[in-house]
Short mmCIF file of C-alpha atoms in Angstrom, two decimals:
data_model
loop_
_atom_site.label_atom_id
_atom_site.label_comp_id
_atom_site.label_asym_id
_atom_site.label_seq_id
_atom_site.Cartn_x
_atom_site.Cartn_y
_atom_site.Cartn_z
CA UNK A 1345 19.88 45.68 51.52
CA UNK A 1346 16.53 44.69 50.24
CA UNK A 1347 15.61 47.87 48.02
CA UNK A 1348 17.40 49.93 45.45
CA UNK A 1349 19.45 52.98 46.21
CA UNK A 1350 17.83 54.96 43.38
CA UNK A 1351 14.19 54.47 42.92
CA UNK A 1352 12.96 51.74 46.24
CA UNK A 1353 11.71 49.03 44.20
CA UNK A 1354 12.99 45.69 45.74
CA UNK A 1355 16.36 44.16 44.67
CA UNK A 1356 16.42 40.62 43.05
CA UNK A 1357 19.91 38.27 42.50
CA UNK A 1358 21.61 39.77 39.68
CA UNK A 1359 22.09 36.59 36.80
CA UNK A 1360 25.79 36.15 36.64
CA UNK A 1361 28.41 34.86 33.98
CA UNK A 1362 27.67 31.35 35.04
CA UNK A 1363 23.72 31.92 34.32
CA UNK A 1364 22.98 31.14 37.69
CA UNK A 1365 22.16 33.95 40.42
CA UNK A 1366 25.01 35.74 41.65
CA UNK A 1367 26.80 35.62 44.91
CA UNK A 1368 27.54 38.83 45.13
CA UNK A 1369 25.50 40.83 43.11
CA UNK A 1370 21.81 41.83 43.31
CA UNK A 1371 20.08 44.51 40.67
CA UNK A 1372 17.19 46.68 40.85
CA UNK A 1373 13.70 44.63 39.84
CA UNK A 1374 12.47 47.73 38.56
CA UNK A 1375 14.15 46.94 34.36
CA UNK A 1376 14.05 50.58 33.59
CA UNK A 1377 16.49 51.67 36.55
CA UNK A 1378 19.34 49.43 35.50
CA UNK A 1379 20.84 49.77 39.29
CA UNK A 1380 23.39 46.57 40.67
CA UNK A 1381 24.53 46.79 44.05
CA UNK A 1382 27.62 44.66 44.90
CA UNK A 1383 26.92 43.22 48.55
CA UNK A 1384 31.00 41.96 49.26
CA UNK A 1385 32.21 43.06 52.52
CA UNK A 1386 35.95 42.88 52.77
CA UNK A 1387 37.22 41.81 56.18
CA UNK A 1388 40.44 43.89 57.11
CA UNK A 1389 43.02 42.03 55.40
CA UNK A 1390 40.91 42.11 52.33
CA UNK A 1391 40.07 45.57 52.57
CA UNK A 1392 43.99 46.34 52.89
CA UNK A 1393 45.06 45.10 49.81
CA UNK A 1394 41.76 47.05 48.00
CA UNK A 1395 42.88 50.24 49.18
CA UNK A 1396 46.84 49.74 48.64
CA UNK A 1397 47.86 52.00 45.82
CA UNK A 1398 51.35 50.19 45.30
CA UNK A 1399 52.14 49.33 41.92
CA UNK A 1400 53.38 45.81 42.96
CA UNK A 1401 51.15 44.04 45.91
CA UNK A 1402 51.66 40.81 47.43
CA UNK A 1403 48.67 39.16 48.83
CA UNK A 1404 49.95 36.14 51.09
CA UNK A 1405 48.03 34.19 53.49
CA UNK A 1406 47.62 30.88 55.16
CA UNK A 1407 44.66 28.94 54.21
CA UNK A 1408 41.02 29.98 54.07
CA UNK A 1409 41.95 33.38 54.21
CA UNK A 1410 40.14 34.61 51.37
CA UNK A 1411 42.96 35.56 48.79
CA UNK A 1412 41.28 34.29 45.86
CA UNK A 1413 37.76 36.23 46.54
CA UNK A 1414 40.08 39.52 47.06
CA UNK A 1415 42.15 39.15 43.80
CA UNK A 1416 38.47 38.42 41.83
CA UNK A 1417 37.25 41.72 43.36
CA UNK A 1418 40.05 43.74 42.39
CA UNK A 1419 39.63 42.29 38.92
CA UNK A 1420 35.75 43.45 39.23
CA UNK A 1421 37.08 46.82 40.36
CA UNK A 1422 39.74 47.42 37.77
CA UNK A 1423 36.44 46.32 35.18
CA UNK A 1424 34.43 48.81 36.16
CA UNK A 1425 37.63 52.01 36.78
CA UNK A 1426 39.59 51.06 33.29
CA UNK A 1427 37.65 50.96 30.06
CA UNK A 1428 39.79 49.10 27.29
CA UNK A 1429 41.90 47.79 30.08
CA UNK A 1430 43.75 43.91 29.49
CA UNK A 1431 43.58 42.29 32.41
CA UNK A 1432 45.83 38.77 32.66
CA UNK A 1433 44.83 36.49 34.97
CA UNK A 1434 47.10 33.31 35.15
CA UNK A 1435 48.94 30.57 37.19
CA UNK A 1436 51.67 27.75 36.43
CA UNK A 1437 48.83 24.93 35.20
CA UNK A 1438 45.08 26.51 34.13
CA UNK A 1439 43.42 24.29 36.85
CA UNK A 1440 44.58 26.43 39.74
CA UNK A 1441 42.81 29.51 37.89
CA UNK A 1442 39.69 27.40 36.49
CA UNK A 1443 38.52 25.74 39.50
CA UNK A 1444 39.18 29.02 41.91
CA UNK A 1445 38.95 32.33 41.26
CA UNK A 1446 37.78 31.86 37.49
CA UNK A 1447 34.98 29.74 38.74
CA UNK A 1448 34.17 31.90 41.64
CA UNK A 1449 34.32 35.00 39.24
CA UNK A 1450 31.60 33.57 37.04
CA UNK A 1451 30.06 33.16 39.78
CA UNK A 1452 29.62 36.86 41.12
CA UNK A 1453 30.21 38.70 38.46
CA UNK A 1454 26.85 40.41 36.56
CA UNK A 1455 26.18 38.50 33.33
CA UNK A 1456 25.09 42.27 32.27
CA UNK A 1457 28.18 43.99 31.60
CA UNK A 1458 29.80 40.74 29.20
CA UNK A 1459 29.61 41.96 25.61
CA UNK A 1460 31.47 38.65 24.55
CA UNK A 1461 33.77 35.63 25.56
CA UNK A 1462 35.71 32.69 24.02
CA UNK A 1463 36.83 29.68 25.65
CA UNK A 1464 38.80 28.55 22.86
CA UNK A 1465 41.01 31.54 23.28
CA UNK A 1466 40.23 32.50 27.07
CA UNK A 1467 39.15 35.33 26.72
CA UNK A 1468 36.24 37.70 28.12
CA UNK A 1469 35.52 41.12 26.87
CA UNK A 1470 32.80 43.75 28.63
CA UNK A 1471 30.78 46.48 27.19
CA UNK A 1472 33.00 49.25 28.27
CA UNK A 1473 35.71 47.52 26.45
CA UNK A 1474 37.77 46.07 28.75
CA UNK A 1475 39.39 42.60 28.34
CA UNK A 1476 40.31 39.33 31.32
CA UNK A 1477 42.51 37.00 29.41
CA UNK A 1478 43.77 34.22 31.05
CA UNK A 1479 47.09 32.16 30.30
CA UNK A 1480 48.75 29.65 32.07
CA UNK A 1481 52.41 30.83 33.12
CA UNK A 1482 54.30 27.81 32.28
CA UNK A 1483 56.74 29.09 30.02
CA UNK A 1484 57.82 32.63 30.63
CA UNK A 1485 58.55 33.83 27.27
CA UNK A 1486 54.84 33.42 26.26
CA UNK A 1487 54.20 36.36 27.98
CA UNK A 1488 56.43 38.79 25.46
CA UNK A 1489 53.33 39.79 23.46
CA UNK A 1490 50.43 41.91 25.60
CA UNK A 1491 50.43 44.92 27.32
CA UNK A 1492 48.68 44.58 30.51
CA UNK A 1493 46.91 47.12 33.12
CA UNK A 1494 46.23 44.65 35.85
CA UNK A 1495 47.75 41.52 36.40
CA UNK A 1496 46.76 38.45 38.41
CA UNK A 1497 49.44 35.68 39.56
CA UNK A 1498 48.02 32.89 41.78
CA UNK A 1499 49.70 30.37 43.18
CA UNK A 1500 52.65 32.24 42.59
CA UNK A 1501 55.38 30.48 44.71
CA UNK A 1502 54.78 27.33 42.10
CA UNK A 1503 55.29 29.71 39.27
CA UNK A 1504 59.14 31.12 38.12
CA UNK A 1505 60.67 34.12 39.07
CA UNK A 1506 61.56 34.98 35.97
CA UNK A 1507 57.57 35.41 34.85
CA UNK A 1508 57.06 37.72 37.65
CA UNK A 1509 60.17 39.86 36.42
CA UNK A 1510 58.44 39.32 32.50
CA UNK A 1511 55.63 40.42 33.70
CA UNK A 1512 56.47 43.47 35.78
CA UNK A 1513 57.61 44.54 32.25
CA UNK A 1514 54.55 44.31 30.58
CA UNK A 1515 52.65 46.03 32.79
CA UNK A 1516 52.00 49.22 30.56
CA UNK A 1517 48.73 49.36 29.55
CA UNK A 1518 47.93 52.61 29.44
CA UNK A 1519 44.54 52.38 29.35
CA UNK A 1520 45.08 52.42 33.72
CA UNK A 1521 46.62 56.29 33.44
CA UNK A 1522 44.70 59.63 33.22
CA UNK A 1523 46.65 62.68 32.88
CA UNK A 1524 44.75 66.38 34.03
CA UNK A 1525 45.38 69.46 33.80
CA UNK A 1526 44.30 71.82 36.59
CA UNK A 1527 43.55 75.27 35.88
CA UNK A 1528 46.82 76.35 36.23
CA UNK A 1529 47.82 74.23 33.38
CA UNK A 1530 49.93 71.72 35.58
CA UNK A 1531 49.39 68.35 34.55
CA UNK A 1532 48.71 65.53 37.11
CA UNK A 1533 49.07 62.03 36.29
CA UNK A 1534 46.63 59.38 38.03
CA UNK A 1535 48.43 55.54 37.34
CA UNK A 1536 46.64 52.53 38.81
CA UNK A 1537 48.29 49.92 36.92
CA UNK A 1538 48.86 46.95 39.59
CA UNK A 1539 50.03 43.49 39.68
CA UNK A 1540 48.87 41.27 42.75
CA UNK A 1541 51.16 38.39 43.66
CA UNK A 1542 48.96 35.64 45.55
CA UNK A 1543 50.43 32.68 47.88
CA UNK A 1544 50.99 30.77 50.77
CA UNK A 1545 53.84 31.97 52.65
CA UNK A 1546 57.42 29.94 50.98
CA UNK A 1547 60.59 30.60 51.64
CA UNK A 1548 61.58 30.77 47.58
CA UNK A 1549 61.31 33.49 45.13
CA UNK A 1550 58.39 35.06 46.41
CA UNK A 1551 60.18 36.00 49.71
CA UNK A 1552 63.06 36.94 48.46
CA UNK A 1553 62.26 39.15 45.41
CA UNK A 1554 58.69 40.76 46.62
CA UNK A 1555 58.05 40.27 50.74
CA UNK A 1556 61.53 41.16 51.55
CA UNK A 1557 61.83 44.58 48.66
CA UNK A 1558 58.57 45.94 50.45
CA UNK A 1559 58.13 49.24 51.53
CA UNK A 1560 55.25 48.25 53.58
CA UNK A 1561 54.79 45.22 55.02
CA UNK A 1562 51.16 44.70 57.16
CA UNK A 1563 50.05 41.46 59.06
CA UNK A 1564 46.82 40.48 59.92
CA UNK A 1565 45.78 38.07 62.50
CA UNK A 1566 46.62 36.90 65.60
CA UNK A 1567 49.17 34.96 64.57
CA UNK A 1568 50.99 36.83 61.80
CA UNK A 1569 53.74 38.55 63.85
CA UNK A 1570 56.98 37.95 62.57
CA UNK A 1571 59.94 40.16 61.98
CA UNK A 1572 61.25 40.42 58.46
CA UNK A 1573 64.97 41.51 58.29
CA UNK A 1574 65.31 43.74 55.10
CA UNK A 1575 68.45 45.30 53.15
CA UNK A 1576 67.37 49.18 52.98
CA UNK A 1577 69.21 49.08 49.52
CA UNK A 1578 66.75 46.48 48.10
CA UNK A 1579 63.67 47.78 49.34
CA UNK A 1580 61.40 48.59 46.21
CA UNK A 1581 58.85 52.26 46.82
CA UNK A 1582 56.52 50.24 44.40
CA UNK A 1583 55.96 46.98 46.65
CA UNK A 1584 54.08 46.38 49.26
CA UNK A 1585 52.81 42.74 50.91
CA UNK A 1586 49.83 42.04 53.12
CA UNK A 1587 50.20 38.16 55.44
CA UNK A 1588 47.29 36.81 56.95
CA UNK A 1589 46.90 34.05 59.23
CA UNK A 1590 44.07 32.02 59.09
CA UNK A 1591 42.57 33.50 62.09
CA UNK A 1592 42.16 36.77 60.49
CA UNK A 1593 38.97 35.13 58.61
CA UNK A 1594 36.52 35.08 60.91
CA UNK A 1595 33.82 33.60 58.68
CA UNK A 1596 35.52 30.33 59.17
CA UNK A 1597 34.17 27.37 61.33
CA UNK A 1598 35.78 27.82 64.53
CA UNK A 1599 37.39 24.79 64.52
CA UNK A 1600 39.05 24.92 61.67
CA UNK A 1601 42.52 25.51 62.77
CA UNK A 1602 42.27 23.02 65.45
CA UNK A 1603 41.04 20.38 62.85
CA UNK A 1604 43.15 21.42 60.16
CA UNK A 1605 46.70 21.41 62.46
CA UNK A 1606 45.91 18.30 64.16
CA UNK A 1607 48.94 15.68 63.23
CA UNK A 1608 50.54 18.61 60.91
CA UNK A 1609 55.02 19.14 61.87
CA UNK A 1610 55.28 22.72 63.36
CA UNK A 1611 56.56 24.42 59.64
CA UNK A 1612 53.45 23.10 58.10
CA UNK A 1613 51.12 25.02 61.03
CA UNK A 1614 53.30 28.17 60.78
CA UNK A 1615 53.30 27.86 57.25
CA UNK A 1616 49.85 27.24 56.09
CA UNK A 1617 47.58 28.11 59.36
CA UNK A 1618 49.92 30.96 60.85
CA UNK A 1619 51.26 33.28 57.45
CA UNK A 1620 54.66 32.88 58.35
CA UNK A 1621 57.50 33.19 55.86
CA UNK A 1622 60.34 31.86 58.83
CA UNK A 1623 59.14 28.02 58.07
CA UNK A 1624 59.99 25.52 55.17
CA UNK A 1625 59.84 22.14 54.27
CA UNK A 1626 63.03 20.55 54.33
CA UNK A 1627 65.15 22.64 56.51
CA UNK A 1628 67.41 20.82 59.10
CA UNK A 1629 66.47 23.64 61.52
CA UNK A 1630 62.78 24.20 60.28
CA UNK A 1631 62.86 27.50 62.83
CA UNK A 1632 66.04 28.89 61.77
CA UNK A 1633 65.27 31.65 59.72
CA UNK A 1634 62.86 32.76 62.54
CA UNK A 1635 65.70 32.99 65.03
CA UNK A 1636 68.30 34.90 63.08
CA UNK A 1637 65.78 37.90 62.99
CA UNK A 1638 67.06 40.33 65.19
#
């Protein structure tokens, strides 16, 4: 796209967070029409997880499949649909947030719509009111004091279970909820509060307590094929998880897997270059788990 949508005048590199042009964005050269296109283009897996209107997502993929870039747009897109929303955006140590999808968000993200921000108490706030804090999630009882409408947990199979279970009870901000009433005087309630759970495929916590309660489960990739055996009594409406293999990112060189798996034991290729949640490090039987799926 090399004009604007609105009035034609050519489209210039929107100046984003970091000062620098964005990645993403570009805005209208014309001052007066105020237009900013967003030129992202989710691939499928990415797209999946935009359009999934479960309350609790998991977003798990090998590496280089774009996770990070996905869980930045959705905080773009919850921006933009939530004024006043509190968005938390957080990992176990801040360097896995500061040098990834904090970094990458300055990047992209229109310097335009920041009405303020503090590093000293990591914060950013935009001109429709809407807050990104970010916290590390070290200790899980930090986390007692915010209400949050979208929250944002990467790395989270080196995080503990018991801050996903905190946080899954702070997610109440109802700044994410709209209630109508139709002309008939029936109220309907639209809730898109959401908390996206990003990792590499482990066999720990995040298997256990959000792949296998999923109501939907969706692979992408050539490689991403396993069967998950589930209790039907533990399956959670509100959950859903998306695995991608690496091969689902087609942006990627194309020999990347190759390179990457060359020397690597079997559970480290099905774990980290295939999305599978059937491999550890450590087990005796490294395939075990695969072969009691029915």
């Amino acid at each position: 796209m090399q004009t604007c949508p609105r009035c034609n005048s050519p489209l210039e590199a929107a100046t984003a967070i970091n000062g620098l042009p964005s990645t993403d964005w570009l805005t209208c050269s014309n001052a007066a029409c105020n237009t900013f296109v967003d030129t992202y283009k989710p691939m499928e897996h990415q797209a999946g997880v935009h359009t999934d209107n479960h309350r609790y997502i998991g977003n798990f993929g090998s590496y280089g499949t774009g996770k990070s870039k996905t869980s930045g747009k959705e905080i773009e897109k919850h921006i933009f649909l939530t004024p006043k929303a509190n968005i938390l955006l957080g990992a176990n140590v801040t360097s896995q947030y500061e040098q990834t999808i904090l970094r990458d968000f300055e990047a992209s993200f229109p310097l335009a719509f920041v009405e303020r921000r503090s590093i000293q108490k990591s914060y950013i706030d935009f001109i429709n009111g809407a807050r990104l804090m970010m916290r590390p999630f070290d200790d899980p009882d930090k986390l007692r004091s915010n209400n949050y409408s979208l929250v944002i947990v990467l790395e989270a199979s080196e995080t503990k279970a018991e801050t996903y279970h905190q946080l899954k009870t702070r997610l109440r901000n109802t700044a994410a909820s709209i209630t109508y009433v139709d002309e008939d005087g029936k109220p309907t309630t639209y809730d898109w509060r959401k908390m996206i759970v990003e990792s590499n495929p482990d066999s720990g916590w995040i298997r256990t307590d959000v792949l296998l309660t999923s109501s939907e489960i969706k692979q992408y990739g050539v490689y991403a094929k396993d069967k998950y055996y589930q209790e039907p009594e533990e399956i959670d409406p509100a959950t859903s998880s998306h695995i991608a293999s690496t091969d689902a990112n087609y942006y990627l060189p194309v020999d990347y897997i190759e390179t990457n798996a060359k020397n690597k034991p079997l559970w480290w290729i099905k774990r980290y270059l295939q999305g599978s949640f059937q491999f550890a490090e450590g087990l005796i039987y490294p395939n075990a788990l695969s072969c009691v799926v029915p």
